Short mmCIF file of C-alpha atoms in Angstrom, two decimals:
data_model
loop_
_atom_site.label_atom_id
_atom_site.label_comp_id
_atom_site.label_asym_id
_atom_site.label_seq_id
_atom_site.Cartn_x
_atom_site.Cartn_y
_atom_site.Cartn_z
CA ALA A 1 12.22 -57.96 34.77
CA ALA A 2 10.56 -59.33 37.92
CA MET A 3 13.96 -60.67 38.99
CA GLY A 4 15.40 -57.17 38.83
CA ILE A 5 17.44 -57.84 35.69
CA GLY A 6 17.83 -54.62 33.75
CA THR A 7 19.96 -55.72 30.80
CA LEU A 8 19.73 -58.65 28.40
CA ARG A 9 22.49 -59.68 26.02
CA HIS A 10 20.58 -60.83 22.96
CA GLU A 11 22.00 -62.64 19.95
CA ILE A 12 20.90 -61.12 16.67
CA LEU A 13 21.96 -63.77 14.17
CA TRP A 14 22.76 -62.77 10.62
CA HIS A 15 21.85 -66.07 8.98
CA GLN A 16 18.39 -65.95 10.56
CA ILE A 17 17.64 -62.35 9.67
CA GLU A 18 19.10 -62.33 6.15
CA PRO A 19 18.76 -65.91 4.82
CA SER A 20 19.52 -64.67 1.33
CA GLN A 21 21.29 -61.47 0.39
CA GLY A 22 19.03 -58.47 0.65
CA VAL A 23 16.04 -60.47 1.96
CA HIS A 24 15.33 -59.82 5.65
CA ASN A 25 13.14 -61.64 8.13
CA TRP A 26 12.66 -59.49 11.22
CA ALA A 27 9.54 -61.06 12.75
CA ASP A 28 11.12 -63.18 15.50
CA HIS A 29 13.55 -60.50 16.63
CA ASP A 30 10.85 -57.82 16.50
CA LEU A 31 8.90 -59.84 19.06
CA ARG A 32 11.93 -60.23 21.32
CA VAL A 33 13.03 -56.61 21.17
CA ASP A 34 9.47 -55.38 21.66
CA ALA A 35 8.98 -57.68 24.67
CA ALA A 36 12.19 -56.54 26.34
CA THR A 37 11.39 -52.89 25.69
CA ALA A 38 7.89 -53.28 27.10
CA ALA A 39 9.34 -54.89 30.24
CA GLY A 40 11.85 -52.08 30.73
CA VAL A 41 14.81 -54.37 30.03
CA GLU A 42 17.65 -52.90 27.98
CA ILE A 43 19.10 -55.05 25.21
CA VAL A 44 22.77 -55.31 24.37
CA GLY A 45 22.66 -56.57 20.79
CA LEU A 46 25.22 -59.24 19.97
CA LEU A 47 25.73 -59.18 16.20
CA GLY A 48 26.91 -62.52 14.83
CA TYR A 49 27.89 -64.72 13.15
CA GLY A 50 28.61 -65.65 9.56
CA ASN A 51 26.17 -66.53 6.80
CA PRO A 52 26.52 -69.39 4.29
CA TRP A 53 25.64 -67.20 1.30
CA ALA A 54 28.42 -64.76 2.27
CA SER A 55 31.19 -67.34 2.71
CA ALA A 56 32.47 -69.97 0.30
CA LEU A 57 33.60 -72.15 3.20
CA GLY A 58 30.34 -71.53 5.03
CA ALA A 59 28.37 -72.60 1.98
CA ALA A 60 30.54 -75.68 1.41
CA ASN A 61 30.06 -76.79 5.02
CA ASN A 62 26.52 -75.46 5.49
CA ASP A 63 27.87 -73.68 8.56
CA TYR A 64 27.20 -70.12 9.74
CA ASP A 65 30.26 -69.88 12.01
CA TYR A 66 32.61 -69.00 9.13
CA PRO A 67 33.25 -65.25 8.76
CA PRO A 68 32.17 -63.58 5.51
CA ASP A 69 34.50 -63.41 2.54
CA ASP A 70 33.70 -59.69 2.27
CA PRO A 71 33.52 -58.02 5.72
CA GLN A 72 31.36 -55.27 4.24
CA ASP A 73 28.53 -57.77 3.88
CA PHE A 74 28.48 -58.14 7.66
CA ALA A 75 28.85 -54.39 8.12
CA ASP A 76 25.80 -53.87 5.91
CA PHE A 77 23.89 -56.34 8.08
CA GLY A 78 24.94 -54.34 11.16
CA ALA A 79 23.67 -51.13 9.57
CA ALA A 80 20.33 -52.77 8.74
CA VAL A 81 19.93 -54.01 12.33
CA VAL A 82 20.71 -50.59 13.81
CA ALA A 83 18.32 -48.92 11.37
CA ARG A 84 15.64 -51.35 12.57
CA TYR A 85 16.26 -51.29 16.32
CA GLY A 86 18.43 -48.25 17.01
CA ASP A 87 15.53 -46.36 18.56
CA ARG A 88 15.41 -49.03 21.31
CA VAL A 89 18.90 -50.55 21.34
CA SER A 90 22.02 -48.42 21.67
CA ARG A 91 24.71 -50.92 22.74
CA TRP A 92 26.17 -53.42 20.31
CA GLU A 93 28.76 -56.19 20.61
CA ILE A 94 30.47 -57.29 17.41
CA TRP A 95 30.77 -61.09 17.33
CA ASN A 96 31.49 -63.40 20.25
CA GLU A 97 34.64 -65.28 21.25
CA GLN A 98 36.18 -64.80 17.83
CA ASN A 99 39.46 -66.09 19.27
CA ALA A 100 37.76 -69.52 19.57
CA GLY A 101 38.49 -70.52 15.99
CA TYR A 102 37.13 -74.02 16.39
CA ARG A 103 33.68 -72.68 17.27
CA PHE A 104 32.73 -69.07 16.57
CA TRP A 105 35.19 -67.85 13.90
CA LYS A 106 36.14 -70.88 11.86
CA ASN A 107 38.92 -70.60 9.34
CA GLU A 108 40.73 -72.93 6.98
CA ASP A 109 44.20 -72.28 8.45
CA SER A 110 43.60 -73.82 11.87
CA LEU A 111 40.60 -74.55 14.04
CA PHE A 112 42.52 -73.28 17.06
CA ASP A 113 44.11 -70.07 15.78
CA GLY A 114 42.31 -66.78 15.90
CA GLN A 115 42.47 -64.32 13.03
CA PRO A 116 43.09 -60.88 14.58
CA LEU A 117 43.79 -59.24 11.21
CA GLU A 118 40.55 -60.45 9.66
CA TYR A 119 38.45 -59.72 12.73
CA GLY A 120 39.87 -56.21 13.00
CA THR A 121 38.90 -55.53 9.39
CA LEU A 122 35.33 -56.70 10.05
CA LEU A 123 35.12 -54.72 13.30
CA ALA A 124 36.28 -51.48 11.66
CA ALA A 125 33.82 -51.84 8.77
CA THR A 126 30.92 -52.64 11.12
CA TYR A 127 31.75 -49.80 13.49
CA ALA A 128 31.69 -47.33 10.60
CA SER A 129 28.36 -48.70 9.36
CA ILE A 130 26.75 -48.57 12.81
CA LYS A 131 27.98 -45.07 13.56
CA GLY A 132 26.75 -43.93 10.16
CA ILE A 133 23.24 -44.87 11.26
CA ASP A 134 23.48 -43.97 14.96
CA PRO A 135 26.47 -41.80 15.93
CA GLY A 136 25.53 -42.15 19.61
CA ALA A 137 25.62 -45.95 19.64
CA THR A 138 28.13 -47.77 21.83
CA VAL A 139 30.09 -50.46 20.02
CA ALA A 140 32.01 -53.18 21.87
CA PHE A 141 34.90 -55.33 20.69
CA GLY A 142 33.44 -58.85 20.62
CA GLY A 143 33.86 -60.60 23.97
CA LEU A 144 37.04 -62.67 24.01
CA PHE A 145 37.42 -65.97 25.88
CA TYR A 146 40.19 -65.08 28.32
CA LEU A 147 42.26 -68.24 28.75
CA PRO A 148 44.69 -69.49 26.09
CA GLN A 149 43.22 -72.97 26.61
CA VAL A 150 43.87 -74.67 23.24
CA ILE A 151 42.87 -71.38 21.53
CA MET A 152 44.63 -68.02 21.34
CA GLY A 153 44.04 -66.19 24.62
CA ALA A 154 42.28 -62.84 24.93
CA GLU A 155 45.38 -60.80 25.73
CA VAL A 156 47.35 -62.12 22.75
CA PHE A 157 44.39 -61.82 20.39
CA LEU A 158 43.77 -58.21 21.42
CA ALA A 159 47.46 -57.29 21.17
CA GLU A 160 47.70 -58.88 17.72
CA THR A 161 44.59 -57.03 16.59
CA TYR A 162 46.29 -53.76 17.57
CA ALA A 163 49.46 -54.88 15.78
CA ALA A 164 47.55 -55.67 12.60
CA HIS A 165 45.43 -52.49 12.85
CA PRO A 166 47.29 -49.77 14.77
CA THR A 167 44.21 -47.52 14.68
CA ILE A 168 41.71 -50.21 15.71
CA GLY A 169 41.08 -48.33 18.95
CA GLN A 170 39.05 -45.91 16.83
CA ALA A 171 36.72 -48.77 15.88
CA PHE A 172 35.36 -49.76 19.30
CA ASP A 173 34.16 -47.85 22.34
CA VAL A 174 34.25 -50.68 24.88
CA MET A 175 36.38 -53.78 25.39
CA ALA A 176 34.49 -56.99 26.22
CA TYR A 177 35.84 -60.29 27.53
CA HIS A 178 34.80 -63.50 29.29
CA PRO A 179 36.93 -64.21 32.37
CA TYR A 180 36.19 -67.92 32.66
CA ALA A 181 38.54 -69.92 34.83
CA LEU A 182 39.95 -73.16 33.44
CA TYR A 183 37.11 -74.55 31.37
CA PRO A 184 34.73 -75.91 32.50
CA PRO A 185 34.98 -73.45 35.42
CA VAL A 186 34.60 -74.76 38.95
CA ASP A 187 36.88 -72.44 40.94
CA PRO A 188 35.76 -69.32 42.83
CA PRO A 189 36.53 -65.90 41.31
CA GLU A 190 39.39 -65.28 43.78
CA PHE A 191 41.24 -68.44 42.74
CA GLU A 192 44.83 -68.05 41.52
CA ASP A 193 47.39 -70.64 40.42
CA LEU A 194 50.46 -69.24 38.72
CA GLU A 195 52.24 -72.62 38.71
CA PHE A 196 49.65 -74.36 36.54
CA THR A 197 50.39 -75.02 32.86
CA ILE A 198 48.33 -71.90 32.09
CA PRO A 199 48.47 -69.12 34.71
CA LEU A 200 45.07 -68.94 36.36
CA TYR A 201 44.30 -65.42 37.57
CA PRO A 202 41.53 -64.14 39.84
CA ILE A 203 38.86 -62.17 38.05
CA ASP A 204 40.00 -58.74 39.20
CA LYS A 205 43.50 -59.46 37.87
CA THR A 206 42.18 -60.56 34.47
CA ALA A 207 40.28 -57.27 34.26
CA ARG A 208 43.43 -55.29 35.04
CA ARG A 209 45.45 -57.28 32.53
CA MET A 210 42.90 -56.66 29.77
CA ARG A 211 42.83 -52.98 30.66
CA ASP A 212 46.63 -52.87 30.51
CA VAL A 213 46.66 -54.20 26.93
CA VAL A 214 44.35 -51.38 25.89
CA VAL A 215 46.38 -48.75 27.76
CA THR A 216 49.63 -50.03 26.23
CA HIS A 217 48.31 -49.45 22.71
CA GLU A 218 46.08 -46.43 23.23
CA GLY A 219 47.60 -44.60 26.18
CA ALA A 220 44.33 -44.58 28.10
CA PRO A 221 41.81 -47.17 29.30
CA LYS A 222 38.44 -47.93 27.80
CA PRO A 223 35.32 -49.18 29.60
CA LEU A 224 35.46 -52.93 30.12
CA TRP A 225 32.41 -55.18 29.86
CA VAL A 226 32.20 -58.73 31.13
CA THR A 227 29.55 -60.01 28.75
CA GLU A 228 29.72 -63.62 29.90
CA ILE A 229 30.56 -65.29 33.18
CA GLY A 230 29.30 -68.40 34.90
CA TRP A 231 29.88 -71.84 36.39
CA PRO A 232 28.10 -75.02 35.27
CA THR A 233 25.93 -76.27 38.11
CA GLU A 234 25.74 -79.85 36.83
CA ASP A 235 29.29 -80.54 38.06
CA ALA A 236 30.83 -79.41 41.33
CA ILE A 237 29.11 -76.04 41.78
CA THR A 238 25.78 -75.70 43.53
CA GLU A 239 23.28 -73.00 42.61
CA GLU A 240 24.01 -71.35 45.97
CA ASP A 241 27.75 -71.29 45.24
CA HIS A 242 27.02 -69.93 41.78
CA ALA A 243 25.03 -67.06 43.28
CA ARG A 244 27.79 -66.31 45.80
CA PHE A 245 30.46 -66.43 43.10
CA LEU A 246 28.50 -63.94 40.98
CA VAL A 247 28.17 -61.46 43.84
CA ARG A 248 31.85 -61.78 44.71
CA SER A 249 32.82 -61.44 41.04
CA HIS A 250 30.84 -58.20 40.84
CA ALA A 251 32.64 -56.81 43.86
CA LEU A 252 36.06 -57.85 42.55
CA LEU A 253 35.38 -56.36 39.13
CA LEU A 254 34.26 -53.08 40.68
CA SER A 255 37.52 -53.03 42.65
CA ALA A 256 39.43 -53.35 39.37
#
């Protein structure tokens, strides 16, 4: 708060809060939400990820990055969180980089393929559960990693989610994405290289391209959130460059 930061994206992890079905442990998150509220910092609640008791693969691998076998289990978790914190938190993001199958949405078909059909089903169920508790809440499509670098890119994943669920636009209010340059990112936000193996776009162009996917399928744009952006300072980027890149990214995104 002293730094002037007004919003905090905060992970609210299912496997921590509900370690066994129907048994909730809110203590740690109560402290965090209360502290942010007291400091005047708004929380954007990131709801994720899987839970070993809700996934056969998750249980077999003791891993909470597998999605639930029954998406309604996650939707029920979302409803419980909103019932607990909805008086202080009104913006929710559903999962994170679910197109990164090797990390955040693991599946048995391929570690590198996203599952737009399955994610869309979970998103729709969770949206309905959240809105049933707080009709005024804002629900964001989980932030997609932009580049198709080994994984399915954000544009393709979003388009395939629309193809699998033609009415999925009714299940999110905001589109979120992460416009990282080639990972790990070292280039400034204006950098463009269309001759590279993967086209590398400047940040304002990635925003327009994501908006265009939404418009193509819905006929109108939706608000766009960049819920992650950054450059690792341990490599070629200094902290001063990082600060400059953030300011320039903000200006470019506003222009888009």
